[in-house]
Tab-separated table of C-alpha atoms and ligand atoms in Angstrom:
chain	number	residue	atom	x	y	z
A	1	UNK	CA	119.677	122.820	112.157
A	2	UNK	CA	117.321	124.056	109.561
A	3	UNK	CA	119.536	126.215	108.271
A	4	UNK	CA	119.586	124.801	104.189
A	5	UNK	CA	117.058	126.104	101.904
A	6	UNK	CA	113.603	124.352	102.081
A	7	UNK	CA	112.975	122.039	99.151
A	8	UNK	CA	109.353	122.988	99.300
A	9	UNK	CA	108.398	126.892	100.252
A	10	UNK	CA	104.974	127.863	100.483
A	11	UNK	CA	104.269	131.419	100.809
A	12	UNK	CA	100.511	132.587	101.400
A	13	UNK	CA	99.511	130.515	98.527
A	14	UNK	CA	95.527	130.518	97.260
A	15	UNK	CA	93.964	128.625	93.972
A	16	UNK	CA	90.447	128.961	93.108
A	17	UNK	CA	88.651	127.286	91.144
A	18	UNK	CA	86.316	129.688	88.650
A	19	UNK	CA	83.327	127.827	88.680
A	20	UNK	CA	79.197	127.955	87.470
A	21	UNK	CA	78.139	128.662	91.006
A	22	UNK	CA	80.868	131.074	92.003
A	23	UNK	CA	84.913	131.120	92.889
A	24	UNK	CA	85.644	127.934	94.682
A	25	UNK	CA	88.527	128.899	97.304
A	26	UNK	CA	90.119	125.558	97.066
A	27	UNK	CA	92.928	126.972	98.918
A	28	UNK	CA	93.240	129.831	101.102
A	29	UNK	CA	96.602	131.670	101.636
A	30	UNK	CA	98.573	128.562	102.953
A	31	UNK	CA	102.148	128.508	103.634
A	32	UNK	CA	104.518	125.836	104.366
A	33	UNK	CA	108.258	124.466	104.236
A	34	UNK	CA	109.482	121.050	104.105
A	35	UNK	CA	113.031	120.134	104.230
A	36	UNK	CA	115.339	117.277	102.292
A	37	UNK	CA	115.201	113.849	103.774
A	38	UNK	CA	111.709	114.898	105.812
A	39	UNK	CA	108.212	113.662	105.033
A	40	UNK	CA	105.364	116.360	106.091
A	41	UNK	CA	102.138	115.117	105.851
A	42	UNK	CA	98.566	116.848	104.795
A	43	UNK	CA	95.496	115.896	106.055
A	44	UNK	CA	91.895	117.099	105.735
A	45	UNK	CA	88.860	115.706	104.874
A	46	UNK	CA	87.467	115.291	101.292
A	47	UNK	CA	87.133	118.743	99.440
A	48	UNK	CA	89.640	119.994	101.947
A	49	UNK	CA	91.788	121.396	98.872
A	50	UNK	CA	94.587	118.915	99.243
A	51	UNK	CA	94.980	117.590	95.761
A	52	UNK	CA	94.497	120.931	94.224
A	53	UNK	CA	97.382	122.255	96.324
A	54	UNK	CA	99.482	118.953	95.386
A	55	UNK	CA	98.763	119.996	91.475
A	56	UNK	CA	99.160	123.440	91.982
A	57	UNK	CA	102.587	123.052	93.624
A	58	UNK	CA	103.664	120.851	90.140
A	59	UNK	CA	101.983	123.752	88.288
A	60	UNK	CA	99.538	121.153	86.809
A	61	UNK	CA	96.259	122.594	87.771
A	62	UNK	CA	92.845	121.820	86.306
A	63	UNK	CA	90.258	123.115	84.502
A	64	UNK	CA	89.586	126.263	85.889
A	65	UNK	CA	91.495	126.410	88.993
A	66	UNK	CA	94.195	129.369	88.646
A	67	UNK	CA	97.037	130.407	91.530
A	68	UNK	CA	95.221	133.961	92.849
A	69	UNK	CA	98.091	134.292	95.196
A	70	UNK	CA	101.394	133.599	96.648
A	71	UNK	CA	104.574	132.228	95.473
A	72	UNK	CA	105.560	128.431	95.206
A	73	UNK	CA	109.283	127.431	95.370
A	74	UNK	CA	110.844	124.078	94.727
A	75	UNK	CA	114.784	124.379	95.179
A	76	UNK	CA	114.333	128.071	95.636
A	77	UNK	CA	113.181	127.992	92.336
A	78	UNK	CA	110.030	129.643	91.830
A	79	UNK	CA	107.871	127.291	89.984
A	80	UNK	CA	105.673	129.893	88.466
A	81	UNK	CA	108.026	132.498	87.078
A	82	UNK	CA	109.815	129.526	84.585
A	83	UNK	CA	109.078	129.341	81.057
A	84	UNK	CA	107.657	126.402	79.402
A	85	UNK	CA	110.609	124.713	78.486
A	86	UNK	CA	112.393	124.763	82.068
A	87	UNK	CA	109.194	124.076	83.685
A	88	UNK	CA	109.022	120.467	81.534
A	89	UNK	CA	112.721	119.942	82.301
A	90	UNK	CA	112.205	120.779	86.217
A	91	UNK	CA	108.835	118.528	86.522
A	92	UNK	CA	109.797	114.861	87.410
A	93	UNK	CA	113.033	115.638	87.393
A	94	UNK	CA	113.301	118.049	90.176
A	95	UNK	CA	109.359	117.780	91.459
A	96	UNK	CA	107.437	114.621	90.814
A	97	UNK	CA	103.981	113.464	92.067
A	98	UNK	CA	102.327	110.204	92.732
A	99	UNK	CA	98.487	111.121	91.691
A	100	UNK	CA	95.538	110.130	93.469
A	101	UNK	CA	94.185	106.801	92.166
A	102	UNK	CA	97.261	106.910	89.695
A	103	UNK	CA	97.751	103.407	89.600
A	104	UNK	CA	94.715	102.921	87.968
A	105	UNK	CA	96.206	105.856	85.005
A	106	UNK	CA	98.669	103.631	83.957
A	107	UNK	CA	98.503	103.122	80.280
A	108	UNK	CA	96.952	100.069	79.683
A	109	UNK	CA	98.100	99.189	76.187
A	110	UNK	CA	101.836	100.113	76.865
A	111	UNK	CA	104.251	97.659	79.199
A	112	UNK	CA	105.638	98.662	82.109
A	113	UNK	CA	108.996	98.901	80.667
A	114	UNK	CA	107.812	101.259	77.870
A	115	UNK	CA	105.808	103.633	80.043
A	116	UNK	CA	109.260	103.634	82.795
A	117	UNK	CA	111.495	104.230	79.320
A	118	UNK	CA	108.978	106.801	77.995
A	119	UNK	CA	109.810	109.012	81.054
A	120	UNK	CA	113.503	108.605	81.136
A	121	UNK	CA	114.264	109.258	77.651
A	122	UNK	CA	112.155	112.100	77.344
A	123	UNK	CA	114.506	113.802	79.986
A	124	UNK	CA	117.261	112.464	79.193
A	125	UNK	CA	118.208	113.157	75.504
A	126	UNK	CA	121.481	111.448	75.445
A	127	UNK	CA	119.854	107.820	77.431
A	128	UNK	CA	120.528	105.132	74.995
A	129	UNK	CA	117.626	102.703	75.129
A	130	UNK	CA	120.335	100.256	76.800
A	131	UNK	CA	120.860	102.563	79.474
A	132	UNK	CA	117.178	103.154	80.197
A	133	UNK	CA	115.927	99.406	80.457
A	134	UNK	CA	119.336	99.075	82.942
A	135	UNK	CA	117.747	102.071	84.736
A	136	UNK	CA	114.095	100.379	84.674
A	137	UNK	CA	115.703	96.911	86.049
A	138	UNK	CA	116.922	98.695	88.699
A	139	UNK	CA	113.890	100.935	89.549
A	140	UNK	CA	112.018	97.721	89.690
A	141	UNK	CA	114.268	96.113	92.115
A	142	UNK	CA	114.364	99.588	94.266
A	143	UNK	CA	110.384	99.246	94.612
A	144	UNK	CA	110.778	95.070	94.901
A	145	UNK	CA	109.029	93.863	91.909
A	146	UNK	CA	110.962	90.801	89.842
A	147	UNK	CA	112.292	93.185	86.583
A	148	UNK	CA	110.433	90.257	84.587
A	149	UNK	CA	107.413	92.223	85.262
A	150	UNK	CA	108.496	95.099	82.981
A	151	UNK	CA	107.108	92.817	80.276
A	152	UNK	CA	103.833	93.262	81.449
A	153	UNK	CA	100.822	95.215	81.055
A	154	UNK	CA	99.141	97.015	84.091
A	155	UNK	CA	96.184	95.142	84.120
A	156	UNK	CA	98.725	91.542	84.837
A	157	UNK	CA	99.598	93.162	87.994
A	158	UNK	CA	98.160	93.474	91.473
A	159	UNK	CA	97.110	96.917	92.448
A	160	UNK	CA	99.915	97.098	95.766
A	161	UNK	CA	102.603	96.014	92.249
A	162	UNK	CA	100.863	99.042	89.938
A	163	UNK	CA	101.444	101.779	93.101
A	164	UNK	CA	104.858	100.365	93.635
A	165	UNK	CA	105.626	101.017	89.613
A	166	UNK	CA	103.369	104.268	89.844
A	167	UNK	CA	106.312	105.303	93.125
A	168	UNK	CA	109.338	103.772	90.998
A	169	UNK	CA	108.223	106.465	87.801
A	170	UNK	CA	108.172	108.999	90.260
A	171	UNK	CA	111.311	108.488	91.596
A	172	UNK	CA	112.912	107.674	88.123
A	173	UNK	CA	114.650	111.044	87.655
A	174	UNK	CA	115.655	111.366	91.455
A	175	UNK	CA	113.474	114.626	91.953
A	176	UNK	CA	114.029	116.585	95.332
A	177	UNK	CA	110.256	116.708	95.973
A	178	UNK	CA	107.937	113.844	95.879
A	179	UNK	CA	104.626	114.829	96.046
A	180	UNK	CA	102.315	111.703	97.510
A	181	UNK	CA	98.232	112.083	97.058
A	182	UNK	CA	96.763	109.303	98.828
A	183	UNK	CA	99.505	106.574	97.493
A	184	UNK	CA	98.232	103.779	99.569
A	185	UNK	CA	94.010	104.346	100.350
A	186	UNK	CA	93.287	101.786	97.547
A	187	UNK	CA	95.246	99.158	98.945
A	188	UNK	CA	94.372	96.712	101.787
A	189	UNK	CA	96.541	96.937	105.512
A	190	UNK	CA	98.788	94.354	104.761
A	191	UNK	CA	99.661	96.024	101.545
A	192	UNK	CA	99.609	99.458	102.177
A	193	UNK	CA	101.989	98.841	105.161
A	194	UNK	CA	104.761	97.283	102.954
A	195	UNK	CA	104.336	100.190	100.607
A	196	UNK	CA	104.784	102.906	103.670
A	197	UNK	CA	107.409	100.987	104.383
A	198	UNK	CA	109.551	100.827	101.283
A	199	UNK	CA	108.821	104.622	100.763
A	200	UNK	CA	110.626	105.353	103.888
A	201	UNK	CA	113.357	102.297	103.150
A	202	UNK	CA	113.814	104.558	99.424
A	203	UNK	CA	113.761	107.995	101.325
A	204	UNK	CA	116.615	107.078	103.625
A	205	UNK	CA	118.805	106.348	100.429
A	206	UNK	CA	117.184	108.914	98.109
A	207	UNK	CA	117.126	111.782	101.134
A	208	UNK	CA	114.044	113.315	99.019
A	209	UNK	CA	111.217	115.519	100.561
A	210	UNK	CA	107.445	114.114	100.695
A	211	UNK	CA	104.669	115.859	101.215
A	212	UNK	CA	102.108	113.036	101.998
A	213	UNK	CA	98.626	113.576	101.221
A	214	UNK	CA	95.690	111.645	103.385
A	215	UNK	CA	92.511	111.903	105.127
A	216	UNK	CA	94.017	108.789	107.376
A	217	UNK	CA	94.687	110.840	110.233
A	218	UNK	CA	96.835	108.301	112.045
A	219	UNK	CA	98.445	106.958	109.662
A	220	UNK	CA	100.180	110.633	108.698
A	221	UNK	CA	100.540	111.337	112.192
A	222	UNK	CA	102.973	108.013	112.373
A	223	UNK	CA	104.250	108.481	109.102
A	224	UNK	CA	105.375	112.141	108.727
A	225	UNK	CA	107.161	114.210	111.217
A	226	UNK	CA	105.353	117.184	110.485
A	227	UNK	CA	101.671	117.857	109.555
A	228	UNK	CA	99.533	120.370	108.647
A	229	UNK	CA	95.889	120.118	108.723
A	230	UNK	CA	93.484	121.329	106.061
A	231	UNK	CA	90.239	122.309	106.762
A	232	UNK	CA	88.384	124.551	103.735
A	233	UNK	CA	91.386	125.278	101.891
A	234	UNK	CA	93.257	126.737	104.919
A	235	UNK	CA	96.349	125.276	107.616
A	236	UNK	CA	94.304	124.942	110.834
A	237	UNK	CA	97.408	123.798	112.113
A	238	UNK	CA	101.020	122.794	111.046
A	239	UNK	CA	102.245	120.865	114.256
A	240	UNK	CA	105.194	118.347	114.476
A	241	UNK	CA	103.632	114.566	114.122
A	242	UNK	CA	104.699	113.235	118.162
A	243	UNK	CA	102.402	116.021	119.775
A	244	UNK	CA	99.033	114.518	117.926
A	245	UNK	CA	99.123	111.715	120.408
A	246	UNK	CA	97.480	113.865	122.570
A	247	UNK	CA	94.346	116.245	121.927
A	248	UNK	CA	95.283	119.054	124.232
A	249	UNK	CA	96.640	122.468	122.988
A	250	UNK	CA	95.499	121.885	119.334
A	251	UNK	CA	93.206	123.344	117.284
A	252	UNK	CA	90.019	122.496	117.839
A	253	UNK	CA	89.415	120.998	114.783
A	254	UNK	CA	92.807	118.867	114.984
A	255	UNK	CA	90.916	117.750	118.695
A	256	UNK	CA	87.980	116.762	116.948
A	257	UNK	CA	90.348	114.398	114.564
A	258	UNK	CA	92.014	113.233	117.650
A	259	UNK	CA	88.723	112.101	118.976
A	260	UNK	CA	87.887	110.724	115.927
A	261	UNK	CA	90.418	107.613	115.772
A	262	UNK	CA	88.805	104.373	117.455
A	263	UNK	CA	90.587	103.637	120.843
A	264	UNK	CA	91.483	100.374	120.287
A	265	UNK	CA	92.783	99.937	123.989
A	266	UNK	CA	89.959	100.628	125.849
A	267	UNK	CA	87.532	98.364	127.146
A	268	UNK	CA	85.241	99.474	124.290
A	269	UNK	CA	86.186	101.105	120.678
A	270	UNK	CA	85.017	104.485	121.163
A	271	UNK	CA	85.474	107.038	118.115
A	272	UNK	CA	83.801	110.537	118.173
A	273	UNK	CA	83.100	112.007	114.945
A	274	UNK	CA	83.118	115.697	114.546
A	275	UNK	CA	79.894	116.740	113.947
A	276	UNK	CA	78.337	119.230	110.755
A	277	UNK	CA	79.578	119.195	107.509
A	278	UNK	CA	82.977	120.927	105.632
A	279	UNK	CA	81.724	124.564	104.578
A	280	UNK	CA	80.773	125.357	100.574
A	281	UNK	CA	83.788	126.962	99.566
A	282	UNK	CA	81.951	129.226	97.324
A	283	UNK	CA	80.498	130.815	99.872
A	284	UNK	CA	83.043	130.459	103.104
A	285	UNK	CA	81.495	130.705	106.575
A	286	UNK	CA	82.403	134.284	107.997
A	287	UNK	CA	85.522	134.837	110.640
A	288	UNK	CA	87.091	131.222	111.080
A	289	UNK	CA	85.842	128.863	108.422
A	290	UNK	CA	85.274	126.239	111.519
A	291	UNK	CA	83.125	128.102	113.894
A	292	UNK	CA	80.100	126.825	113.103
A	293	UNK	CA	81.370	123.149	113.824
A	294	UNK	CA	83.707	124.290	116.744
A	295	UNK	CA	82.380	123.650	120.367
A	296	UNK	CA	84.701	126.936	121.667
A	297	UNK	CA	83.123	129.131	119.290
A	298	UNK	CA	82.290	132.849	120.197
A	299	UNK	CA	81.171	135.935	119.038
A	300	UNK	CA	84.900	136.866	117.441
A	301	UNK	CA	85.131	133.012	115.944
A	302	UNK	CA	82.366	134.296	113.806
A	303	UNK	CA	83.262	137.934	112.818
A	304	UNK	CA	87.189	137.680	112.474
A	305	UNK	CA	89.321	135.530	110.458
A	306	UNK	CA	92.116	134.369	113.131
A	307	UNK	CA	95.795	134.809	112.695
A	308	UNK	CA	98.106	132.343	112.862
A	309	UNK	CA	99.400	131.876	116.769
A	310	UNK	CA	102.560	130.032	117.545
A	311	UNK	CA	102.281	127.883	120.574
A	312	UNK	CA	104.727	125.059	121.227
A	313	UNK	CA	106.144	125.120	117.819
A	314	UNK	CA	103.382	124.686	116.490
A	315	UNK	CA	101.291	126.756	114.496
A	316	UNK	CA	97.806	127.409	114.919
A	317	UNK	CA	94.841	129.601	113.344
A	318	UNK	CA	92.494	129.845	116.057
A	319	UNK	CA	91.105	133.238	118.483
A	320	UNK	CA	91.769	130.788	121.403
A	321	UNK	CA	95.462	130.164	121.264
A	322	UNK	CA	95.775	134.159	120.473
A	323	UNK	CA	98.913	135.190	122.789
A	324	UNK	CA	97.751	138.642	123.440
A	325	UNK	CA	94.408	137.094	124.746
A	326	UNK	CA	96.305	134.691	126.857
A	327	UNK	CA	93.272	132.141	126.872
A	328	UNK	CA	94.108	128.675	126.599
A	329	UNK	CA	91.432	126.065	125.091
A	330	UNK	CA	90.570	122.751	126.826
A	331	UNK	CA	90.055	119.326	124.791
B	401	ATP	N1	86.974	121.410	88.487
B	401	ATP	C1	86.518	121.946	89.601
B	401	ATP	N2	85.657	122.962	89.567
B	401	ATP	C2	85.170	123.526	90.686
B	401	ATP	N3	85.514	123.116	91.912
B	401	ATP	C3	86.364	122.109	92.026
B	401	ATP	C4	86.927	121.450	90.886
B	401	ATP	N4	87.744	120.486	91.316
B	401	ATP	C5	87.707	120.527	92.676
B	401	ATP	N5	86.890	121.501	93.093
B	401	ATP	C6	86.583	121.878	94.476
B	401	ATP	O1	87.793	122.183	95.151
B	401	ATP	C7	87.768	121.665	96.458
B	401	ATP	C8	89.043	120.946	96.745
B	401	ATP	O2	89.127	119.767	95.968
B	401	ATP	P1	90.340	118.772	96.111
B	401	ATP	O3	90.172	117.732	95.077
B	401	ATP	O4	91.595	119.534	96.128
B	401	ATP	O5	90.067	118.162	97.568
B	401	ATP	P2	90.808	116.985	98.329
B	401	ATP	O6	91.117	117.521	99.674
B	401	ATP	O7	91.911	116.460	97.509
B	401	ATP	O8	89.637	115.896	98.482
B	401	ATP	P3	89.734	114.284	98.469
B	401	ATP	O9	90.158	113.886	99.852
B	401	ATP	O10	88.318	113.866	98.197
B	401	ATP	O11	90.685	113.858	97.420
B	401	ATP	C9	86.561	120.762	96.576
B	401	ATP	O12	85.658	121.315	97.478
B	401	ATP	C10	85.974	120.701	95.203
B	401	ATP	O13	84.592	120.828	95.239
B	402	MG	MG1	92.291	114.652	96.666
């Protein structure tokens, strides 16, 4: 079935960040493949290393943060080996990205119509203007907002209308990979479920990969069909989205999320948080980055780093799923 070439390959990828205090491993050898028409999500709490690996995947990293390792493909094409000039032609138009809090970036002196325009004519050199205000109409109508709003300025618009237009200039140039960093977390329920919902209505017709980026663990889990879970820079756990209905056979970590979400159904909301804090990345805990928050942990949690373990299809970093062990945790 999964026999076409991933739009989005992920081999052993790392970024650090070359900071005052010390290399910030921001995100540690991760590897990953989404397909066309799929959305995989990514989830991890804050300063988990999920927007740096959304950026690094559009080769758009800050500051100091630099790719140590790996190799990042987009179409098969390796995003890092292109020269400047294909690289500009290939971002938005093969790759895009909806930032986190990006519909707050929108230009607020320039109309909606000239910041949509502004990206279609600078990839496409033989546009005429006609043609791009024909192609902003009918961006607007693919995100539902009346095309009279392309007349207005950001700030004239609610903040569920400036994500929609934030989506519709990320899907302007019909990119393979859409790369979605918290697209909704701004927005109320009501809003942010119309939103999910017209992303999915557009992917059907589009056929486009996402990789969805959120700390709202069950929203992902109902959204995507895959997802991988960060925790300090590294994939705990890529699993497919149905199993996280239950907590057993999953990392511990991905258990402790699973506990997390209020239980709504029971007589009483009970939620259990996980408790400690993420690990500095400067200086990473030894073994697995977890074990000092992780109720299974042992001796070997703490000395070795554990390799990934396939179990059920899904796959999972963790000495207790380790086959040759055979030792199976309990949630
Ligand atoms: N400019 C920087 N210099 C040094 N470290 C940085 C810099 N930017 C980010 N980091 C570190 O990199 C780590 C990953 O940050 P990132 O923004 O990718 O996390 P995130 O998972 O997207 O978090 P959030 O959910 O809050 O958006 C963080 O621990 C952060 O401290
Ligand atoms: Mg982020």
């Amino acid at each position: 079935m999964e026999a076409k070439q991933p739009v989005l390959e992920l081999e052993n990828v790392s970024v650090a960040y070359d900071s005052q205090a010390g290399m910030v491993q921001a995100v540690n050898d991760v590897s990953l493949k989404i397909y066309e028409n799929t959305i995989v999500g990514l989830i991890g709490e804050s300063g988990s290393g999920k927007s740096t690996l959304g950026n690094a995947i559009m080769r758009l990293l800050k500051n100091s943060a630099v790719l140590t390792n790996g190799t990042i493909k987009v179409n098969g094409k390796d995003v890092y080996q292109m020269d400047k000039k294909e690289l500009q032609k290939f971002r938005w138009s093969q790759m895009s990205m909806v930032f986190q809090s990006a519909m707050n970036a929108l230009n607020p002196v320039l109309t909606i119509e000239a910041q949509i325009l502004d990206v279609l004519l600078s990839h496409h050199k033989k546009m005429s203007k006609k043609e791009a205000r024909a192609k902003a109409v009918e961006l607007m109508e693919i995100v539902s907002i009346d095309p009279s709003h392309l007349k207005s300025y950001p700030h004239e618009l609610s903040g569920g209308m400036r994500q929609r237009v934030v989506i519709a200039i990320a899907i302007a140039l019909d990119p393979k990979l859409v790369i979605m960093d918290e697209p909704t977390t701004a927005l109320d329920v009501v809003v942010q479920r119309s939103i999910l919902d017209k992303i999915k209505e557009i992917q059907k017709v589009k056929k486009f990969a996402i990789l969805f980026i959120s700390h709202d663990f069950s929203l992902v889990s109902e959204l995507a069909s895959k997802v991988a879970i960060m925790y300090a820079g590294r994939f705990v756990e890529v699993t497919d989205s149905q199993s996280l209905k239950q907590a057993e056979g999953h990392h511990p970590y991905t258990q402790g999320l699973i506990h997390a979400i209020p239980h709504l159904t029971a007589d009483e909301v009970s939620i259990e948080g996980i408790p400690g804090n993420p690990p500095d990345l400067v200086d990473l805990p030894s073994g697995c980055a977890y074990h000092p928050r992780c109720p299974f942990a042992n001796e070997r949690c703490r000395i070795e780093r554990p390799a990934i373990s396939k179990v059920n299809n899904r796959e999972i970093e963790c000495h207790l799923y380790d086959v040759e062990r055979k030792e199976v945790v309990k949630s």
